[in-house]
Structures are given as C-alpha cells and as structure tokens.
GROMACS .gro file of C-alpha atoms in nm:
model
  234
    1MET     CA    1  14.295  -4.170   3.324
    2SER     CA    2  14.384  -4.145   3.697
    3ALA     CA    3  14.353  -3.819   3.858
    4VAL     CA    4  14.661  -3.672   4.023
    5ALA     CA    5  14.607  -3.566   4.378
    6LEU     CA    6  14.700  -3.224   4.465
    7PRO     CA    7  14.839  -3.131   4.799
    8SER     CA    8  14.590  -2.936   4.994
    9SER     CA    9  14.657  -2.570   5.058
   10ASP     CA   10  14.698  -2.642   5.429
   11ALA     CA   11  14.981  -2.880   5.383
   12ALA     CA   12  15.150  -2.678   5.134
   13THR     CA   13  15.146  -2.350   5.331
   14PRO     CA   14  15.363  -2.346   5.634
   15PRO     CA   15  15.216  -2.199   5.946
   16ALA     CA   16  15.258  -1.808   5.964
   17HIS     CA   17  15.396  -1.810   6.311
   18SER     CA   18  15.613  -2.139   6.307
   19THR     CA   19  15.914  -2.127   6.520
   20PRO     CA   20  16.220  -2.371   6.490
   21ALA     CA   21  16.236  -2.600   6.804
   22GLY     CA   22  16.541  -2.650   7.016
   23LEU     CA   23  16.847  -2.437   7.058
   24ARG     CA   24  16.807  -2.283   6.703
   25GLY     CA   25  16.462  -2.170   6.797
   26LEU     CA   26  16.577  -2.016   7.129
   27ILE     CA   27  16.848  -1.807   6.946
   28ALA     CA   28  16.584  -1.712   6.664
   29ASP     CA   29  16.353  -1.575   6.938
   30TRP     CA   30  16.627  -1.405   7.127
   31SER     CA   31  16.778  -1.227   6.816
   32SER     CA   32  16.436  -1.122   6.676
   33ASP     CA   33  16.368  -0.896   6.970
   34GLN     CA   34  16.016  -1.044   7.057
   35GLU     CA   35  15.790  -0.867   7.300
   36ALA     CA   36  15.611  -1.072   7.550
   37PHE     CA   37  15.443  -0.752   7.696
   38HIS     CA   38  15.388  -0.454   7.472
   39VAL     CA   39  15.531  -0.202   7.705
   40ALA     CA   40  15.772   0.063   7.620
   41TRP     CA   41  16.133   0.024   7.745
   42GLY     CA   42  16.124   0.359   7.927
   43LYS     CA   43  15.801   0.256   8.128
   44ALA     CA   44  15.935  -0.090   8.194
   45MET     CA   45  16.281   0.045   8.327
   46MET     CA   46  16.098   0.303   8.556
   47TRP     CA   47  15.881   0.023   8.693
   48ILE     CA   48  16.203  -0.187   8.763
   49PHE     CA   49  16.362   0.105   8.920
   50LEU     CA   50  16.064   0.177   9.139
   51LEU     CA   51  16.045  -0.183   9.249
   52SER     CA   52  16.416  -0.178   9.364
   53ASP     CA   53  16.345   0.153   9.553
   54THR     CA   54  16.054  -0.012   9.723
   55PHE     CA   55  16.272  -0.273   9.866
   56ILE     CA   56  16.517   0.006   9.991
   57PHE     CA   57  16.239   0.194  10.160
   58GLY     CA   58  16.079  -0.110  10.291
   59SER     CA   59  16.404  -0.215  10.444
   60PHE     CA   60  16.448   0.129  10.605
   61LEU     CA   61  16.102   0.136  10.749
   62THR     CA   62  16.123  -0.235  10.870
   63GLY     CA   63  16.458  -0.133  11.041
   64TYR     CA   64  16.287   0.184  11.193
   65MET     CA   65  15.991  -0.042  11.330
   66THR     CA   66  16.243  -0.300  11.468
   67VAL     CA   67  16.453  -0.036  11.654
   68ARG     CA   68  16.152   0.149  11.797
   69ALA     CA   69  15.976  -0.171  11.926
   70SER     CA   70  16.299  -0.300  12.074
   71THR     CA   71  16.448   0.005  12.245
   72THR     CA   72  16.414   0.036  12.620
   73VAL     CA   73  16.449   0.397  12.635
   74PRO     CA   74  16.104   0.591  12.582
   75TRP     CA   75  16.059   0.712  12.231
   76PRO     CA   76  15.993   1.082  12.179
   77ASN     CA   77  15.636   1.197  12.153
   78PRO     CA   78  15.581   1.308  11.795
   79SER     CA   79  15.311   1.539  11.892
   80GLU     CA   80  15.549   1.743  12.105
   81VAL     CA   81  15.866   1.714  11.894
   82PHE     CA   82  15.700   1.814  11.553
   83ALA     CA   83  15.475   2.085  11.723
   84LEU     CA   84  15.493   2.416  11.573
   85ASN     CA   85  15.452   2.731  11.790
   86VAL     CA   86  15.178   2.965  11.655
   87ALA     CA   87  15.080   3.277  11.853
   88GLY     CA   88  15.254   3.151  12.163
   89ALA     CA   89  15.066   2.807  12.144
   90ASP     CA   90  15.213   2.482  12.042
   91VAL     CA   91  15.007   2.316  11.765
   92PRO     CA   92  15.089   1.949  11.717
   93LEU     CA   93  15.191   1.841  11.375
   94LEU     CA   94  15.082   2.154  11.197
   95LEU     CA   95  15.382   2.171  10.978
   96ILE     CA   96  15.367   1.804  10.896
   97ALA     CA   97  14.996   1.829  10.789
   98ILE     CA   98  15.078   2.119  10.559
   99MET     CA   99  15.376   1.917  10.396
  100THR     CA  100  15.150   1.621  10.349
  101PHE     CA  101  14.880   1.828  10.187
  102VAL     CA  102  15.120   2.004   9.948
  103LEU     CA  103  15.277   1.665   9.837
  104ILE     CA  104  14.946   1.494   9.790
  105SER     CA  105  14.806   1.781   9.598
  106SER     CA  106  15.105   1.748   9.365
  107SER     CA  107  14.985   1.406   9.270
  108GLY     CA  108  14.666   1.564   9.135
  109THR     CA  109  14.838   1.820   8.919
  110MET     CA  110  15.083   1.556   8.788
  111ALA     CA  111  14.783   1.334   8.696
  112MET     CA  112  14.622   1.629   8.505
  113ALA     CA  113  14.960   1.692   8.318
  114VAL     CA  114  14.956   1.333   8.199
  115ASN     CA  115  14.600   1.369   8.086
  116PHE     CA  116  14.689   1.688   7.890
  117ALA     CA  117  14.996   1.523   7.748
  118TYR     CA  118  14.803   1.240   7.590
  119ARG     CA  119  14.549   1.484   7.449
  120GLY     CA  120  14.822   1.656   7.279
  121GLU     CA  121  14.805   1.982   7.480
  122ARG     CA  122  15.173   1.997   7.548
  123PHE     CA  123  15.174   2.365   7.693
  124ASN     CA  124  14.900   2.287   7.951
  125ALA     CA  125  15.087   1.964   8.038
  126ALA     CA  126  15.408   2.159   8.086
  127ALA     CA  127  15.245   2.429   8.296
  128LEU     CA  128  15.091   2.158   8.524
  129MET     CA  129  15.436   1.989   8.566
  130PHE     CA  130  15.605   2.323   8.670
  131VAL     CA  131  15.312   2.344   8.919
  132THR     CA  132  15.387   2.000   9.043
  133ALA     CA  133  15.764   2.084   9.065
  134ALA     CA  134  15.676   2.395   9.267
  135PHE     CA  135  15.472   2.182   9.510
  136GLY     CA  136  15.786   1.964   9.538
  137GLU     CA  137  16.014   2.259   9.620
  138MET     CA  138  15.772   2.383   9.880
  139PHE     CA  139  15.781   2.039  10.050
  140VAL     CA  140  16.161   2.050  10.038
  141PHE     CA  141  16.184   2.383  10.192
  142MET     CA  142  15.946   2.302  10.463
  143GLN     CA  143  16.152   1.975  10.533
  144ALA     CA  144  16.461   2.183  10.570
  145PHE     CA  145  16.293   2.413  10.818
  146GLU     CA  146  16.183   2.109  11.009
  147TRP     CA  147  16.531   1.961  11.020
  148SER     CA  148  16.675   2.309  11.112
  149LYS     CA  149  16.415   2.333  11.401
  150LEU     CA  150  16.498   1.981  11.528
  151ILE     CA  151  16.888   2.048  11.505
  152LEU     CA  152  16.924   2.402  11.615
  153HIS     CA  153  16.637   2.425  11.877
  154GLU     CA  154  16.569   2.081  12.002
  155GLY     CA  155  16.926   1.944  11.988
  156VAL     CA  156  16.844   1.632  11.808
  157ARG     CA  157  17.151   1.449  11.640
  158PRO     CA  158  17.192   1.137  11.445
  159TRP     CA  159  17.368   0.988  11.737
  160GLY     CA  160  17.136   1.106  12.017
  161ASN     CA  161  16.882   1.363  12.139
  162PRO     CA  162  16.769   1.506  12.470
  163MET     CA  163  16.406   1.383  12.427
  164GLY     CA  164  16.441   1.018  12.460
  165ALA     CA  165  16.590   0.720  12.257
  166ALA     CA  166  16.903   0.792  12.077
  167GLN     CA  167  16.797   0.601  11.771
  168PHE     CA  168  16.516   0.858  11.689
  169GLY     CA  169  16.769   1.098  11.539
  170SER     CA  170  16.953   0.849  11.312
  171THR     CA  171  16.629   0.687  11.178
  172PHE     CA  172  16.450   1.013  11.120
  173PHE     CA  173  16.731   1.192  10.940
  174MET     CA  174  16.821   0.893  10.738
  175ILE     CA  175  16.474   0.802  10.602
  176THR     CA  176  16.331   1.146  10.567
  177GLY     CA  177  16.653   1.262  10.416
  178PHE     CA  178  16.652   0.983  10.164
  179HIS     CA  179  16.297   1.066  10.073
  180GLY     CA  180  16.386   1.431  10.032
  181LEU     CA  181  16.655   1.349   9.795
  182HIS     CA  182  16.407   1.161   9.588
  183VAL     CA  183  16.161   1.464   9.583
  184THR     CA  184  16.458   1.688   9.485
  185ALA     CA  185  16.554   1.465   9.205
  186GLY     CA  186  16.191   1.449   9.100
  187VAL     CA  187  16.171   1.828   9.090
  188ILE     CA  188  16.463   1.843   8.859
  189TYR     CA  189  16.326   1.561   8.650
  190LEU     CA  190  15.990   1.729   8.611
  191MET     CA  191  16.141   2.054   8.514
  192VAL     CA  192  16.364   1.910   8.252
  193VAL     CA  193  16.078   1.718   8.086
  194ALA     CA  194  15.854   2.008   8.110
  195THR     CA  195  16.096   2.234   7.949
  196ARG     CA  196  16.165   1.986   7.659
  197LEU     CA  197  15.790   1.941   7.629
  198ILE     CA  198  15.745   2.321   7.563
  199ARG     CA  199  16.030   2.320   7.316
  200GLY     CA  200  15.851   2.026   7.113
  201LYS     CA  201  16.109   1.767   7.178
  202TYR     CA  202  15.853   1.490   7.203
  203GLU     CA  203  15.641   1.567   6.911
  204LYS     CA  204  15.769   1.267   6.712
  205LYS     CA  205  15.840   1.029   7.004
  206GLY     CA  206  15.517   1.086   7.162
  207TYR     CA  207  15.436   1.203   7.515
  208GLN     CA  208  15.462   0.879   7.719
  209ILE     CA  209  15.773   1.043   7.888
  210VAL     CA  210  15.513   1.255   8.096
  211GLU     CA  211  15.345   0.937   8.221
  212ILE     CA  212  15.688   0.786   8.308
  213ALA     CA  213  15.771   1.108   8.507
  214GLY     CA  214  15.432   1.083   8.679
  215LEU     CA  215  15.500   0.724   8.787
  216TYR     CA  216  15.810   0.838   8.961
  217TRP     CA  217  15.634   1.128   9.127
  218HIS     CA  218  15.328   0.916   9.243
  219PHE     CA  219  15.578   0.664   9.396
  220VAL     CA  220  15.748   0.944   9.592
  221ASP     CA  221  15.406   1.067   9.721
  222LEU     CA  222  15.298   0.709   9.827
  223VAL     CA  223  15.628   0.655  10.008
  224TRP     CA  224  15.557   0.985  10.201
  225VAL     CA  225  15.223   0.838  10.324
  226PHE     CA  226  15.402   0.549  10.489
  227ILE     CA  227  15.674   0.776  10.648
  228PHE     CA  228  15.394   1.008  10.785
  229ALA     CA  229  15.212   0.722  10.928
  230PHE     CA  230  15.524   0.552  11.095
  231PHE     CA  231  15.696   0.858  11.212
  232TYR     CA  232  15.429   1.112  11.290
  233LEU     CA  233  15.135   0.922  11.377
  234TRP     CA  234  15.275   0.613  11.562
   0.00000   0.00000   0.00000
C-alpha cells in the first residue's frame, strides 16, 4: 500500500508577513498605515517644523553674513553698541551676557521637566516648565529693553543708524525680532502644556507632549547661540 505524501507544514502555512506584489501590494501597504519608524506623529511633526525653521534662520544668518562682508561702510562695533552703562562706566555686552545665561539656563530646567514627566511626577514637571517659561519672559523683557535703548537713545532704525553701515539696523531687528517671536510663542506653549499637565489632561495619553515642547525650546536656545556669535562676538 503506497504512502500518501503529506504537504510539509512550511509549504502549507503562508509566511506571516507576506505582502502582495505590484500595485495591489503598494495600495495594501498604504492603506494599512504601516510605520517605518516608530515615532509618534506629534514628535515627527515637531522635527519637521524645526527642520523648516532651521532653513529660515539659516537663510537669515547667511544673508546677514553676506551683507556684512560686502558692505563698504564700517560695521558698528558690537562692544560699543551693546554696552551697558553701570555706575558711570560702559560695560561691553553685559546685558547680552545676562540674556544668554538666562536662556541657556532655561534649557536645563526644561530638560529636568522632561525627566520628571517621564517619571510620572507631573507636578514637578509642570513647576519646572513654569520656571522655564519665566526665564523665557525675562529674556523677552531684556530684549525689549535692548531694542528701546537702540531705538530711543542710539537712533538705530531698520533703514539706517548713525554708527555705521545702514544694513545693521535692518538685519539686527529682523533676526532678533524673529527669534524673539519664537521665544514668546514658546513661553505661551510651555504655560499651556504645564497648565494641562497639572489638570491631569495627559494621564491617559502619556507625557510625551512635554518632550515635544522641550524639543522646540532647545531649538530656540540653540538658534540664540548662533545669533549671539554672529551679532555680538563678530
């Protein structure tokens, strides 16, 4: 009596991850919402936004360097333009140094807020986010003081200034103003997230929103490092 050959289990069972080929396979992949990288949409969209913002700031700073290198009129001396009078003596870049210290310090408090959030300590995380927002507000107020000093006392305008190249005013107000708007938006963003954190709005969703807010804030701080180097140290 001849034995009947049974199909092997490997031949009978289709592969677990088989995918139709051709156009039908492409449509199946697209409609099944497959993830190539396991990254939350919120974080991915923030990275895309920061990438686009990098191009904008990069274009502004490249334009600034081009204008400054090509102008035939002497560029104002930053040590003199941004000096702060203390007890009758002009201290170069004193206000700018304080602004930079405040903004860089805010990165540390934001990093601690993210750490507390992932540990589930939402009240500590929210408190540190409010501290970070307070640092941001201090930075904006000091920048407003710097602008008022340049406009009211030094006579700097976007179309000219009495201290040298006319392009100084336009590039300075455009780039620092654009960065100041980012800081202001970041302060509002942090305060909204911190308030919702205290109210327990992210108990079910998780606390990744704190990390996403932190990405934005660290980007703002990093951009200021380049502005500080190009405008105040060059």
